[in-house]
Structure formats: C-alpha cells, structure tokens
Coordinates of C-alpha atoms and ligand atoms in Angstrom, one line a residue:
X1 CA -16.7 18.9 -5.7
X2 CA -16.8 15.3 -7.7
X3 CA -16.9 12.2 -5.9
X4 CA -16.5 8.5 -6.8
X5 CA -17.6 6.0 -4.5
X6 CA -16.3 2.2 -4.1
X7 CA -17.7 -0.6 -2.9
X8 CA -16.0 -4.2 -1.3
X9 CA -19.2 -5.5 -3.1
X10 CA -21.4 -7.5 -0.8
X11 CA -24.6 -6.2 -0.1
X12 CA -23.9 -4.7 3.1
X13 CA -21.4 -2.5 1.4
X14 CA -23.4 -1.7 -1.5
X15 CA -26.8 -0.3 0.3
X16 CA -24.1 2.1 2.3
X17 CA -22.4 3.0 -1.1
X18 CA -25.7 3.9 -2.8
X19 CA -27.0 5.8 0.6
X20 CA -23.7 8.0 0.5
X21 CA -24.1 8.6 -3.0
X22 CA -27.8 10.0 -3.2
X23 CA -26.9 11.8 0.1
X24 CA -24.1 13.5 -1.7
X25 CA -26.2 14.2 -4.8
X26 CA -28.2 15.9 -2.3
X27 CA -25.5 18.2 -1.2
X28 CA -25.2 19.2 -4.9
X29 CA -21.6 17.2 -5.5
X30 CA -21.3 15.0 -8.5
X31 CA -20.4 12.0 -8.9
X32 CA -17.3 11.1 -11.0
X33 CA -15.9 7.9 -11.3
X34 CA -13.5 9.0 -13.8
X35 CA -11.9 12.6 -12.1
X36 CA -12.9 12.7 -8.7
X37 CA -11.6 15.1 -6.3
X38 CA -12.5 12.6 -3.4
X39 CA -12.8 8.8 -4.0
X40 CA -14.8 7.3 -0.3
X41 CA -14.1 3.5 -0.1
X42 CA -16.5 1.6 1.5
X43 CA -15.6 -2.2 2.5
X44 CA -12.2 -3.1 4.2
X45 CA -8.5 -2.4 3.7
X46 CA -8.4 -4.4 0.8
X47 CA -11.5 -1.7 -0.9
X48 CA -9.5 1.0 -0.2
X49 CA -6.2 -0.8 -2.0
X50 CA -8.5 -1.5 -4.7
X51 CA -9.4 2.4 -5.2
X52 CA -5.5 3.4 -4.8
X53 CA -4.9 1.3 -7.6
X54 CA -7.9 2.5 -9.7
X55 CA -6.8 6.0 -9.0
X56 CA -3.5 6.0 -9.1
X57 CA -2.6 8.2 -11.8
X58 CA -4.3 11.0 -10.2
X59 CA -3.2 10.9 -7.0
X60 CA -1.9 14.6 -6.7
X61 CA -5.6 15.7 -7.7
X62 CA -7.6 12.8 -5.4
X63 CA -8.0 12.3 -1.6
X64 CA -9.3 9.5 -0.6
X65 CA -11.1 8.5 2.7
X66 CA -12.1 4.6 4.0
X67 CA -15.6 2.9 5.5
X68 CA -15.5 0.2 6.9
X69 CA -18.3 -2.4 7.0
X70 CA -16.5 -5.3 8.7
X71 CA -13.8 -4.8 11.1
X72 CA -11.3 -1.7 12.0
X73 CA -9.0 -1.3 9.0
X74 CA -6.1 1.0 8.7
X75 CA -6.9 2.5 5.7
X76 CA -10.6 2.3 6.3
X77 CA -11.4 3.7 9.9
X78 CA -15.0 5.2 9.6
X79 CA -18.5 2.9 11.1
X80 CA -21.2 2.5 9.1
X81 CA -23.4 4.9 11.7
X82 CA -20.9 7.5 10.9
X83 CA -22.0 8.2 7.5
X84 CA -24.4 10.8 7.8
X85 CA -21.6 12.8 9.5
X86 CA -19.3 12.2 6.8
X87 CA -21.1 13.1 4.2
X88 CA -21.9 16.5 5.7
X89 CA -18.3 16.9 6.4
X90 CA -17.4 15.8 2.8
X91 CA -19.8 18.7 1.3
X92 CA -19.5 21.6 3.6
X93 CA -16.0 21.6 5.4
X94 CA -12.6 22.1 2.8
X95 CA -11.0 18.7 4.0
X96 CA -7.4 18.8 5.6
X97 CA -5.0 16.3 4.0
X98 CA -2.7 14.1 5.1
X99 CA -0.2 12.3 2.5
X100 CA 1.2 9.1 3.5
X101 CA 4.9 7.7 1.7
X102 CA 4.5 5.0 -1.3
X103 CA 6.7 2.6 -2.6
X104 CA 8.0 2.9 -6.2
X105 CA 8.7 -0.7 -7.6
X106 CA 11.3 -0.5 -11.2
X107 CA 11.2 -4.1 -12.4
X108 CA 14.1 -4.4 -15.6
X109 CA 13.9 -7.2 -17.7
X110 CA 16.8 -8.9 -19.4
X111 CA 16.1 -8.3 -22.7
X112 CA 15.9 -5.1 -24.7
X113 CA 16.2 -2.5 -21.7
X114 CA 12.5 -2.8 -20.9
X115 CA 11.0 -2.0 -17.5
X116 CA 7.7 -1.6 -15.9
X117 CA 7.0 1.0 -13.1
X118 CA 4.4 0.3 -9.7
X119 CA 3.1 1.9 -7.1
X120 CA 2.8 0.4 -3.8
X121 CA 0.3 1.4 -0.8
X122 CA 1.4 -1.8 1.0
X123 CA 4.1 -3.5 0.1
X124 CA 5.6 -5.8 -2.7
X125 CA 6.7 -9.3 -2.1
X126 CA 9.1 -11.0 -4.4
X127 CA 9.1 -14.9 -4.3
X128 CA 10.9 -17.9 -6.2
X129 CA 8.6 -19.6 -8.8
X130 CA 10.6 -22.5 -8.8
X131 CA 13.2 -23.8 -5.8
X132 CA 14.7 -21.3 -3.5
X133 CA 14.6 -17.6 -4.2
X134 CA 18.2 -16.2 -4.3
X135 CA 19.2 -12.4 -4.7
X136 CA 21.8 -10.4 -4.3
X137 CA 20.6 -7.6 -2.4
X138 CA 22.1 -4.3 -3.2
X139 CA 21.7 -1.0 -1.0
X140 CA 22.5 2.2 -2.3
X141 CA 24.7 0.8 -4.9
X142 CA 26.5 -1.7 -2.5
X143 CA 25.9 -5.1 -2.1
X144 CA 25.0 -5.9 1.1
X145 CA 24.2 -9.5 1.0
X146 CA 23.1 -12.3 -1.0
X147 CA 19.6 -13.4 0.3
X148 CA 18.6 -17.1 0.0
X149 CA 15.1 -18.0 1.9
X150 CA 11.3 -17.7 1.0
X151 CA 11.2 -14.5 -0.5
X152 CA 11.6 -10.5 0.1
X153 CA 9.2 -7.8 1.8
X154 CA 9.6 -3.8 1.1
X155 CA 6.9 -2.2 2.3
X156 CA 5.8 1.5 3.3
X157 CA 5.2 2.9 6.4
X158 CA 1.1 3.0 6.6
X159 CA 2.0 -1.1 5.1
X160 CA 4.2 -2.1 7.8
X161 CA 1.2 -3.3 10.2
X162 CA 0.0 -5.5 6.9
X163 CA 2.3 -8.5 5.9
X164 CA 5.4 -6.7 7.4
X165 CA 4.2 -7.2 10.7
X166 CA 3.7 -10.9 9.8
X167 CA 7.1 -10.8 9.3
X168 CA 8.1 -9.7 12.3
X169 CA 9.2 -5.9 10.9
X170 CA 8.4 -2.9 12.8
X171 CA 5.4 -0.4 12.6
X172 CA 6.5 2.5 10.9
X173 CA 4.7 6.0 11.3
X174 CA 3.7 7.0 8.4
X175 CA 5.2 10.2 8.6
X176 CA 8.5 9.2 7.9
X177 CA 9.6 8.9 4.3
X178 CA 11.1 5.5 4.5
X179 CA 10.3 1.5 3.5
X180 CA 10.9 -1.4 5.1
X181 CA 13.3 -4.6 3.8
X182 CA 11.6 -7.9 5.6
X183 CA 13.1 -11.0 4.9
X184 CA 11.0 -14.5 4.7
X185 CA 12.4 -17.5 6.0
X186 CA 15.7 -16.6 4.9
X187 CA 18.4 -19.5 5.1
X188 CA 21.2 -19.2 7.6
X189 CA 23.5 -22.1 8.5
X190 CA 27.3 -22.1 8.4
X191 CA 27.0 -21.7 4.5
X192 CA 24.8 -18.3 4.4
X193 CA 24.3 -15.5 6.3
X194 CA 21.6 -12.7 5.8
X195 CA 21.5 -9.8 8.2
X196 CA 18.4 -11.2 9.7
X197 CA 16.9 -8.1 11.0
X198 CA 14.2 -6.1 8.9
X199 CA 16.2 -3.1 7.6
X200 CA 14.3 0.9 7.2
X201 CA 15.7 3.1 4.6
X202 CA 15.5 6.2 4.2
X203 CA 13.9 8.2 0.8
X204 CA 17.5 8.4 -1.1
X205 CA 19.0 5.1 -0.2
X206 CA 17.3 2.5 -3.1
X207 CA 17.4 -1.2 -2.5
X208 CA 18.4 -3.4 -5.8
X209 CA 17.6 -6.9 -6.0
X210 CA 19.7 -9.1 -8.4
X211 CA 18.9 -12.4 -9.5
X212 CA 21.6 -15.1 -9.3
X213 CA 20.6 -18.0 -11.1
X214 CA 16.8 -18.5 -12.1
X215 CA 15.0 -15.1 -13.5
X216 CA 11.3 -15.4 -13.0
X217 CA 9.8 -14.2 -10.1
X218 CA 6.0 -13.7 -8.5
X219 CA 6.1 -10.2 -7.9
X220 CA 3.7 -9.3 -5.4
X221 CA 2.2 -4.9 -5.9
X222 CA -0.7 -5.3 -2.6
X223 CA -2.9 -7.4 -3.5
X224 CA -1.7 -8.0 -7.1
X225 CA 0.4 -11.0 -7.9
X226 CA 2.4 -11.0 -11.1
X227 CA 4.5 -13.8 -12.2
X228 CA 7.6 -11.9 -14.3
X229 CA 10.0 -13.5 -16.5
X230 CA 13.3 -13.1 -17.2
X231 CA 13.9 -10.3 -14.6
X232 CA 17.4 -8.5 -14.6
X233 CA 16.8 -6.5 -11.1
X234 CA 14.2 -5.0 -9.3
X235 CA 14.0 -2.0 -7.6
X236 CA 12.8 -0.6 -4.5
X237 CA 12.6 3.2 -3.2
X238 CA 10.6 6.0 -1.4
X239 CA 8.1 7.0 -4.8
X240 CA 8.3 10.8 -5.3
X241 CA 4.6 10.8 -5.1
X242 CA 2.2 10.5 -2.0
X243 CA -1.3 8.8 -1.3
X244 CA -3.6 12.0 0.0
X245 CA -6.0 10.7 2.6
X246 CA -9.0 13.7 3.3
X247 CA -9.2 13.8 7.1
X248 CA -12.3 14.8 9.1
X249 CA -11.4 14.1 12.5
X250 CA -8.2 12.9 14.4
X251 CA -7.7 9.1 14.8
X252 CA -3.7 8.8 15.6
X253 CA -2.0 6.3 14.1
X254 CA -0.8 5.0 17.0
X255 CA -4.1 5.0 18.7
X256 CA -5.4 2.9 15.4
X257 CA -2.3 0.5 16.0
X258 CA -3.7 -0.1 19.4
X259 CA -7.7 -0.9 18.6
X260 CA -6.5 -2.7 16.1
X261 CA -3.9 -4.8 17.7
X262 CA -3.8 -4.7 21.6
X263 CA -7.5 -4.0 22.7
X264 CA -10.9 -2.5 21.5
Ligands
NAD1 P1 -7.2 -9.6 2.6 O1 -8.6 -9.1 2.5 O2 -7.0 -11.1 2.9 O3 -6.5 -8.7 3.7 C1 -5.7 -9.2 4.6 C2 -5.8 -8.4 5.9 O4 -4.8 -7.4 5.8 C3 -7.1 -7.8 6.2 O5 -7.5 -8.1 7.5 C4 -6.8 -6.3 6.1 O6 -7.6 -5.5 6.9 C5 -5.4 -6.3 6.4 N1 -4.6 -5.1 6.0 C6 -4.5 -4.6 4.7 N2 -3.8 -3.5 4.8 C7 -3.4 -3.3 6.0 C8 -2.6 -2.4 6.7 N3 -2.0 -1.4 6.0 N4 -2.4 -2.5 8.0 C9 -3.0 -3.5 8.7 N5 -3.8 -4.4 8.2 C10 -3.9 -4.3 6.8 O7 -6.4 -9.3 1.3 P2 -6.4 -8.1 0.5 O8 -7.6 -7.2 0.8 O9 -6.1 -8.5 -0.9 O10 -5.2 -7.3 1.0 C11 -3.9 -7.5 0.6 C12 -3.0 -7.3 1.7 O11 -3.0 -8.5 2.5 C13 -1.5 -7.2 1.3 O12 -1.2 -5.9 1.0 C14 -0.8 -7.7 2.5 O13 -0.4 -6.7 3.4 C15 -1.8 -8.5 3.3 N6 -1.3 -9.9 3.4 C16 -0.9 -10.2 4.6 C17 -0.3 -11.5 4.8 C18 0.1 -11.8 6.2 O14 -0.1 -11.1 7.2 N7 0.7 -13.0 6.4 C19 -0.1 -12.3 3.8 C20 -0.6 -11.9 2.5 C21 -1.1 -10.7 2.3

C-alpha cells in the first residue's frame, strides 16, 4: 500500500508526521506523495481540507484519514498518542470506507461559454465585491427568489457544522446526499423578501445563482477565496463523486457533534 502524509506545518505536527512515516516504512508501505492509496493528515480540519484539495483528482482511488494535534476536528479525529495504533491498523487491517457527499461548484462566465468546475468538502461562499450582493436564486430551474444581503452559503453535509452552523443552518448527517442553501445577512424590509430559512436539497435538485446587476464575485471553495469576474451564474449541486474517509474504529457523527460542541 502507498501512503502520503500531510502536515499543518508547525513543529508539533511535523515530528508526528515524520514518526508516522518511518513507522510505516517499517511496515514495508511506501510512501507516495503523488498516487497514494491513503493520504493521513496530521494538523486540524483545515490540514485535512488542504490534502482534499491536493488529492482531488484521485479521489475514487484515495482514502484519507485525519490527526489532530490541536483540538477535536471533524475531519481530523485521531490524538497524537493514538498513532502507534494507527499505524498498525493502516498496515495490517484492509480499511473499511466511508464516503461522505461533496459539493460540485459550475461557475459560467459571460463571455465565450467558458466555465470552471470545483469541488467542495466544506462549503462555498459567494459574496459582493463591491455594494450589496444581489442574485436571483434559481432552484431546479425555477426562480425562487431574488436574494439581496451579505452573501450565499451551500455547503455539504460533513460542512454544515463549519460556517453553516455560523449561519445558523442545520447539521446534516453526512449520509444523506444533499447541500445546504444559508443565507447571510439577507435584506428583508417591506421592499424584499428572501425565504429566510436555510434550505436542504436533495442530489437532483441544482441551485442556480444569477447575477442582477454587478458580475464579479469572491467565490469562496473551503478555504480558497477567488475573486471572479464577469460571472453569468453559478451553480450548485450534489457532485457525482465522494470524499472516501479509511475508518479504523467507530466515532459517530453525532457523538463527534457533541465533543465538539456541547461537552468533552
Ligand atoms: P481555520 O483554521 O480558521 O478553520 C476554522 C475552524 O473551522 C477551525 O476551528 C476548524 O476546526 C473548523 N472546521 C473546519 N471544517 C469544519 C467542519 N467540517 N466542521 C466543524 N468545524 C470545522 O480556517 P481553515 O482551516 O482555512 O478552514 C476553512 C473553513 O473555515 C471553511 O471551510 C469554513 O467552514 C470555516 N469558516 C468558518 C467561519 C465561521 O464559522 N464564521 C468563517 C469562515 C470560515
């Protein structure tokens, strides 16, 4: 089997990185940065985003599993005194694997029919560069409203205790093949209306946004931010492809909802 290993980059991190490595190496697996068949992040959340992204084009053929060296994370849920038992389950047990929904992101430009595809572990944020962001927000080819406020959030289920929760949207298991529509200080007087509720959709129902009046955009993909110009719509739907996490013991989603948020 051929490993990669990632590290958040601060010392701490790094000494565990180059422990699990030479322990693997001992177990005979090799280390691949470029093909592995198991990528092991060690850092935080944000590590583990960073490695998604890294590996994303080979996400069919690459599990990936998460240290942590500061606090719980989501995506990173094994301690630093774990590792010895990791790495012996890494090299002698065939891994179960559980595959967690993503978000595809379509943005289409005005001009010349160009477009440029992401993939989401989080969520993406779209925000105004200049004044108030305005879109029409279409579902499933309908329009359902026209948004004026702060800015959008569509994120996935394993994302929705991230910046969705911020925005008051609901925790999603990640079982279910859906995203989630927050809004961000949207605008509602006598004027405009927005639905103000955070909406879940399901895998076949897109969501389209359509620019009113100004075209450029900050588009956030996790922790990328991408200013876009000239932007004709964006779109948002279930992607056809999964992230593959390698599992070595049970830690329930729900359970990791409640160290992380309600008590230790
Ligand atoms: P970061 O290191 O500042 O991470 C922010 C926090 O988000 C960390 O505590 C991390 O553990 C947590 N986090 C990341 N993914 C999570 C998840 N799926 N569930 C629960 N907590 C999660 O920044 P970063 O490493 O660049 O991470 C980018 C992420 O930060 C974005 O994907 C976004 O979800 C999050 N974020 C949150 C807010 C907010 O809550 N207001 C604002 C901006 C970004």
């Amino acid at each position: 089997m051929r490993f990669a290993i990632t590290s958040k980059g601060d010392s701490k991190s790094n000494t565990l990185m180059h422990k699990m490595k030479s322990y693997l190496l001992d177990f005979n697996l090799i280390y691949d940065d470029e093909q592995p068949d198991i990528v092991i992040s060690v850092g935080g959340d944000g590590t583990l985003l960073y490695a998604f992204h890294r590996y994303s084009s080979r996400l069919d053929k690459t599990a990936f599993v998460g240290v942590h060296t500061g606090h719980l994370g989501f995506y990173a849920d094994w301690v630093p005194e774990e590792i010895e038992k990791l790495v012996i389950a890494i090299a002698k047990t065939p891994f179960q694997v559980v595959e967690y929904p993503l978000l595809e992101v379509i943005v289409r430009y005005q001009n010349g029919g160009r477009e440029t595809r992401y993939l989401a572990l989080n969520e993406s944020t779209v925000k105004a560069v200049n004044g108030t962001f305005v879109m029409d927000v279409e579902i499933r080819g309908q329009h359902f409203e026209r948004f004026r406020g702060d800015g959008l959030c569509l994120s996935t289920p394993s994302g929705s205790t991230a910046y969705n929760k911020a925005l008051g949207g609901a925790i999603l298991h990640p079982s279910l093949p859906a995203i989630q529509l927050a809004e961000m200080a949207s605008i509602n007087n006598k004027v405009f209306r927005t639905v103000g509720s955070p909406l879940v959709l399901p895998a076949h129902h897109a969501c389209l946004l359509k620019p009113v009046n100004e075209p450029d955009f900050k588009i956030t993909i996790d922790h990328l931010s991408l200013l876009h110009k000239d932007v004709k719509s964006i779109q948002f739907r279930v992607a056809d492809e999964k992230i593959r996490f390698a599992r070595f013991r049970p830690f329930p989603f729900w359970k990791r909802v409640h160290d992380s948020f309600v008590a230790d």
